[in-house]
Coordinates of C-alpha atoms in Angstrom, one line a residue:
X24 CA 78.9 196.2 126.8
X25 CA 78.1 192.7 127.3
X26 CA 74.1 192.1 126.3
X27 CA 72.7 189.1 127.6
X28 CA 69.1 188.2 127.4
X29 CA 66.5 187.7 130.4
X30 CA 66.8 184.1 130.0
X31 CA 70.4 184.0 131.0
X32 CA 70.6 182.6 134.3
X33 CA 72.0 185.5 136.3
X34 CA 69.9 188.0 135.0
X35 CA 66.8 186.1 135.2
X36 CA 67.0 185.7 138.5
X37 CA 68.4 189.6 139.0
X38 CA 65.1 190.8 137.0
X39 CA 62.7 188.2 138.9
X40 CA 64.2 187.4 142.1
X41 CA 65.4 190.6 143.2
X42 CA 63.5 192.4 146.3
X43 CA 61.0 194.2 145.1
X44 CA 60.4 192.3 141.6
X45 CA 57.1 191.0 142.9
X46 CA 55.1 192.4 141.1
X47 CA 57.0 192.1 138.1
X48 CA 57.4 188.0 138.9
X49 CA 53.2 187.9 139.6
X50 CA 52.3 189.0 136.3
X51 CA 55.1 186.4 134.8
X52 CA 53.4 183.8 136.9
X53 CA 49.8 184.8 136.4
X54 CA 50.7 184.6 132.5
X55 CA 52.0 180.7 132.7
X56 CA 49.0 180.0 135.2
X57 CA 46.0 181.7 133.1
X58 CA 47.4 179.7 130.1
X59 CA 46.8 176.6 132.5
X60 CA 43.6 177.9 133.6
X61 CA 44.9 177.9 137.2
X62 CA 43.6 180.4 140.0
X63 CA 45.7 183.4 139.8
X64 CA 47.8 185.1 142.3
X65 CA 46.9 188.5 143.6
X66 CA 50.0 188.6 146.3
X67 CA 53.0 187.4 146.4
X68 CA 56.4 187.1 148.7
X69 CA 60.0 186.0 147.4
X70 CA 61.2 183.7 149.8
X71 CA 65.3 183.9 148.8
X72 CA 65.8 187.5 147.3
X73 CA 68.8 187.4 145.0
X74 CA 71.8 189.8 145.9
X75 CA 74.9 190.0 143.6
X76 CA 77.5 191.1 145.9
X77 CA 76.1 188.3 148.2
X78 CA 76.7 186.0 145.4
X79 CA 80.3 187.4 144.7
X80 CA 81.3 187.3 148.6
X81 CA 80.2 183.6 148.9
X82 CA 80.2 181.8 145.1
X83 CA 77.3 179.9 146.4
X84 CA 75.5 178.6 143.1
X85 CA 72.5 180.1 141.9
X86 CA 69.2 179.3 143.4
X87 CA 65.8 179.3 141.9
X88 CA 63.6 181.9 142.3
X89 CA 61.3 180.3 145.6
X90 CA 57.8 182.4 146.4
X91 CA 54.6 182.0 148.1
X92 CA 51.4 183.4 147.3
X93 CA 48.3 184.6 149.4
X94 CA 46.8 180.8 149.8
X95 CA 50.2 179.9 150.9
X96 CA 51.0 178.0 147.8
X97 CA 54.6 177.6 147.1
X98 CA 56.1 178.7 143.7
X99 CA 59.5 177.8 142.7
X100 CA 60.7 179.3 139.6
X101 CA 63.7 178.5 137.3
X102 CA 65.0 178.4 133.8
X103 CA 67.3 175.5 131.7
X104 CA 68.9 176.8 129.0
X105 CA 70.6 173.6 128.4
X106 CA 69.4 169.6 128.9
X107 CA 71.4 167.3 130.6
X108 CA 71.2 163.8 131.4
X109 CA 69.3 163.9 134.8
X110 CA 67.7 167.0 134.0
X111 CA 63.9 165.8 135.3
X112 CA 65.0 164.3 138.2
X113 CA 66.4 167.2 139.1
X114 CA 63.3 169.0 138.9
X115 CA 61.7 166.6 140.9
X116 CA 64.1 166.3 143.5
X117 CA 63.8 170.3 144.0
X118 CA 60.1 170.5 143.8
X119 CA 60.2 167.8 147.0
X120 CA 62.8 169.7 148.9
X121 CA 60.5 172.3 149.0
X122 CA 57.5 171.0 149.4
X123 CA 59.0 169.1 152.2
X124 CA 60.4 172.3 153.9
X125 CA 56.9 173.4 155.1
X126 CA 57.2 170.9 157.7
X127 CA 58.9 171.4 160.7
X128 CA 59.2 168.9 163.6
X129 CA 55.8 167.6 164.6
X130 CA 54.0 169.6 162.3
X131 CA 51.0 167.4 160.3
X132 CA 50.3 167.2 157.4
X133 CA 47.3 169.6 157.4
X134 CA 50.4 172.3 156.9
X135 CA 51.3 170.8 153.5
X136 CA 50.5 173.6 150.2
X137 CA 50.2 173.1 146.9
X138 CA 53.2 173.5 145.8
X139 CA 54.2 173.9 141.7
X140 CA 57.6 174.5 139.7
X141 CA 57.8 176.4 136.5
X142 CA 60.4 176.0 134.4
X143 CA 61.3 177.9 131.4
X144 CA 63.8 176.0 129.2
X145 CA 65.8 176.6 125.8
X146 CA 65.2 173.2 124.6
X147 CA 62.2 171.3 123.2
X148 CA 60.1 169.2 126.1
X149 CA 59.4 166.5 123.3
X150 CA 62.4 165.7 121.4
X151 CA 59.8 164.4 118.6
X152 CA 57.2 167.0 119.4
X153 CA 59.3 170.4 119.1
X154 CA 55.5 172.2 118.1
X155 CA 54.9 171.9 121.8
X156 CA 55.8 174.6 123.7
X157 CA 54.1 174.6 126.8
X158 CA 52.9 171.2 129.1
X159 CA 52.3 170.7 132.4
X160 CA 52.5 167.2 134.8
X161 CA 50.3 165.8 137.9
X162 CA 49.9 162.8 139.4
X163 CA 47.7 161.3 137.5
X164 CA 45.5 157.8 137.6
X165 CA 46.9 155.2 135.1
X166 CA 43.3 154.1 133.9
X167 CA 41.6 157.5 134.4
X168 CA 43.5 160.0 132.9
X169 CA 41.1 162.6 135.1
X170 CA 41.7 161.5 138.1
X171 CA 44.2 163.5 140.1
X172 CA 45.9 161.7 143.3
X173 CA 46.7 164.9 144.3
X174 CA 46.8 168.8 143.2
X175 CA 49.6 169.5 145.5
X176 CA 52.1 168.4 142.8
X177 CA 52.1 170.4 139.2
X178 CA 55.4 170.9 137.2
X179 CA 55.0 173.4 134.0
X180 CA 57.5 173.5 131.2
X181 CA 57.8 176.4 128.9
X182 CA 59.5 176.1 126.2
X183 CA 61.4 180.0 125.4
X184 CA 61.6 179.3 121.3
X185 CA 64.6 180.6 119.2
X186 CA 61.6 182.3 116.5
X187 CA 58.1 182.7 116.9
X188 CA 55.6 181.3 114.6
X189 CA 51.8 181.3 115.1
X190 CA 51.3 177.9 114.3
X191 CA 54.1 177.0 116.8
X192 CA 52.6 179.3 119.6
X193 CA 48.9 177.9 118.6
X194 CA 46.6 178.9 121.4
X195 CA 49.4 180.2 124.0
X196 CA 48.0 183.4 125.8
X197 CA 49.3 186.3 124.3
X198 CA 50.9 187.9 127.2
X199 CA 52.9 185.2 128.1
X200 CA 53.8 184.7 124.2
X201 CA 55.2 188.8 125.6
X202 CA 57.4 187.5 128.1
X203 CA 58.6 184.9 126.1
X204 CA 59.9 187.4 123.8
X205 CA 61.1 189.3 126.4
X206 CA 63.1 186.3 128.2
X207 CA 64.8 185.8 124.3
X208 CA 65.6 189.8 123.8
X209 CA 67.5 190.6 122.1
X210 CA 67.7 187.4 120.0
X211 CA 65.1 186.6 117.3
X212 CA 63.1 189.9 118.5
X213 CA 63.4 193.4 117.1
X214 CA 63.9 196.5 119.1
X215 CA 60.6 198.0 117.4
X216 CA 59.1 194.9 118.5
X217 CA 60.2 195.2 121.9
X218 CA 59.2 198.6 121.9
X219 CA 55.5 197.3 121.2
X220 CA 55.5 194.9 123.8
X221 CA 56.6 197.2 127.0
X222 CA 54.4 199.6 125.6
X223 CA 51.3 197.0 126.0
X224 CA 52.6 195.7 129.6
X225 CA 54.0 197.8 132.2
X226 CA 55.3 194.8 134.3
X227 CA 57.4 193.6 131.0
X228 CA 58.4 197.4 130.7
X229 CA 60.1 197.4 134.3
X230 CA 61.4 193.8 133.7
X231 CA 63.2 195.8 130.8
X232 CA 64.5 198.5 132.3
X233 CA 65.7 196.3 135.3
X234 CA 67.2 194.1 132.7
X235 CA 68.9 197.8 131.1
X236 CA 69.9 198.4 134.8
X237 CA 71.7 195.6 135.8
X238 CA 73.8 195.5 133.0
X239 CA 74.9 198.6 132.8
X240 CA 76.3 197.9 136.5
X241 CA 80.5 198.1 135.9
X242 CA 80.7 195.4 138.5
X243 CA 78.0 193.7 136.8
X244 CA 80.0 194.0 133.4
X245 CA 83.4 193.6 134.8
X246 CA 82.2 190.3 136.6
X247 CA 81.0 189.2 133.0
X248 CA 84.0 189.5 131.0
X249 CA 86.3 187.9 133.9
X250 CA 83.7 184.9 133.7
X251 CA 83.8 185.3 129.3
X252 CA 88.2 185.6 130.1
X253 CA 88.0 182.3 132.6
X254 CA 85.7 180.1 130.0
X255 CA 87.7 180.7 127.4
X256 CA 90.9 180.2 128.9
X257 CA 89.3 176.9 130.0
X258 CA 88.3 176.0 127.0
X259 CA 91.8 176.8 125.4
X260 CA 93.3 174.3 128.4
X261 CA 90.6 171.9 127.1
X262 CA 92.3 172.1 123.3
X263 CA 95.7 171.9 124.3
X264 CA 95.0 168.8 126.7
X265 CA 92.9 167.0 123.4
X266 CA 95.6 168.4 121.3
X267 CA 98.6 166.5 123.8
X268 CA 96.4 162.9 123.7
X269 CA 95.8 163.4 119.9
X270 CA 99.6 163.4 119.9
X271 CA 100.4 160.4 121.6
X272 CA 98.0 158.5 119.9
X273 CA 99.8 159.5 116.5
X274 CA 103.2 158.5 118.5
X275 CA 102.0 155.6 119.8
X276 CA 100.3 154.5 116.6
X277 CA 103.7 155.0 114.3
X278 CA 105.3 152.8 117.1
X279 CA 102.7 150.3 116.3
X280 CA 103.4 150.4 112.8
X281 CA 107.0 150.0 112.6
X282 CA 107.1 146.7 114.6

């Protein structure tokens, strides 16, 4: 069977943005938000359930997890487990698409939410601070650091590390140091260790199971190894193409020489 962790991106969003993972997705939430000292959320509704065969049927890409809580505060939820070049923009050009969606024609802007994205990455956030595993970004004053133009904008980054080390994790909460283990299982954590952690949270014990679940799915597994067969014959097309330029460089080099 092909194991993947949590913090792949299919089975993230299978585990959290599946109907009926809303309670499992409100104590993943409540975790980032109590380490932020942010009000947490006692109710919450995914707004674009994931469905596999849905997926299958129409190859659309992979959206992140969107939600709303009781106050009406929009959640959007997503994970990165690699950095590219316009990765923050990106982030900020989905955080405004939904925050912009609560309008509709001649709505004001009395309708507006607070809205905030969480994002879980496999990367450092500071390139030169790689202790830092968890920040989060408002609009802030340039003279007074304080001030806050506006608390309808937050962005929080958590960093999911390859190995967990207290002075690393300093004073992150433990329960969402939990799910960080979880998101990484089976890499860098134990299955005893595992065992201790779903035996302390309920919510991480059906985030586990629903993990066990969907990968035991033979669609689910036979859908993996066709993607596994089609990146590996791509990247044996990519060889064979470097391979054909490397050649007519050498050719075109020995021509070179001989004149």
């Amino acid at each position: 069977m092909i194991d993947l962790p949590a913090s792949n991106d299919l089975v993230f969003h299978a585990v959290l943005g599946s109907e009926n993972s809303e309670i499992i997705l409100i104590d993943l939430i409540n975790a980032v938000f109590e380490n932020d000292n942010v009000p947490l959320l006692k109710k919450l509704t995914i707004q674009n359930p994931f469905h596999f065969d849905e997926y299958i049927l129409t190859k659309r890409a992979i959206l992140d997890v969107q939600a709303q809580d009781e106050k009406q505060r929009k959640i959007n939820i997503e994970i990165q487990t690699s950095e590219h070049a316009f990765f923050r923009e990106r982030i900020l050009y989905y955080w405004s698409r939904l925050y912009g969606s609560q309008l509709n024609k001649g709505d004001d802007y009395t309708k507006l939410k607070p809205t905030t994205s969480i994002v879980f990455i496999k990367f450092p956030i500071y390139k030169n601070h790689k202790e830092i595993l968890f920040d989060s970004f408002h609009l802030a004053s340039k003279h007074y650091s304080e001030k806050i133009l506006s608390n309808h904008l937050n962005i929080k980054f958590i960093q999911i590390p390859d190995s967990f080390h207290q002075k690393q994790l300093g004073t992150t909460n433990k329960n969402l140091v939990n799910w960080l283990k979880f998101l990484n299982f089976p890499n860098g954590i134990s299955e005893e260790e595992m065992d201790n952690i779903i035996n302390e949270n309920s919510n991480i014990k059906k985030a586990y199971d629903r993990r066990f679940e969907f990968l035991s799915e033979e669609k689910i597994q036979a859908y993996l190894e066709a993607e596994e067969k089609r990146r590996r014959d791509e990247r044996a097309i990519e060889m064979e193409q470097k391979n054909k330029l490397l050649k007519r460089e050498q050719r075109g080099l020995k021509r070179a020489l001989k004149l």
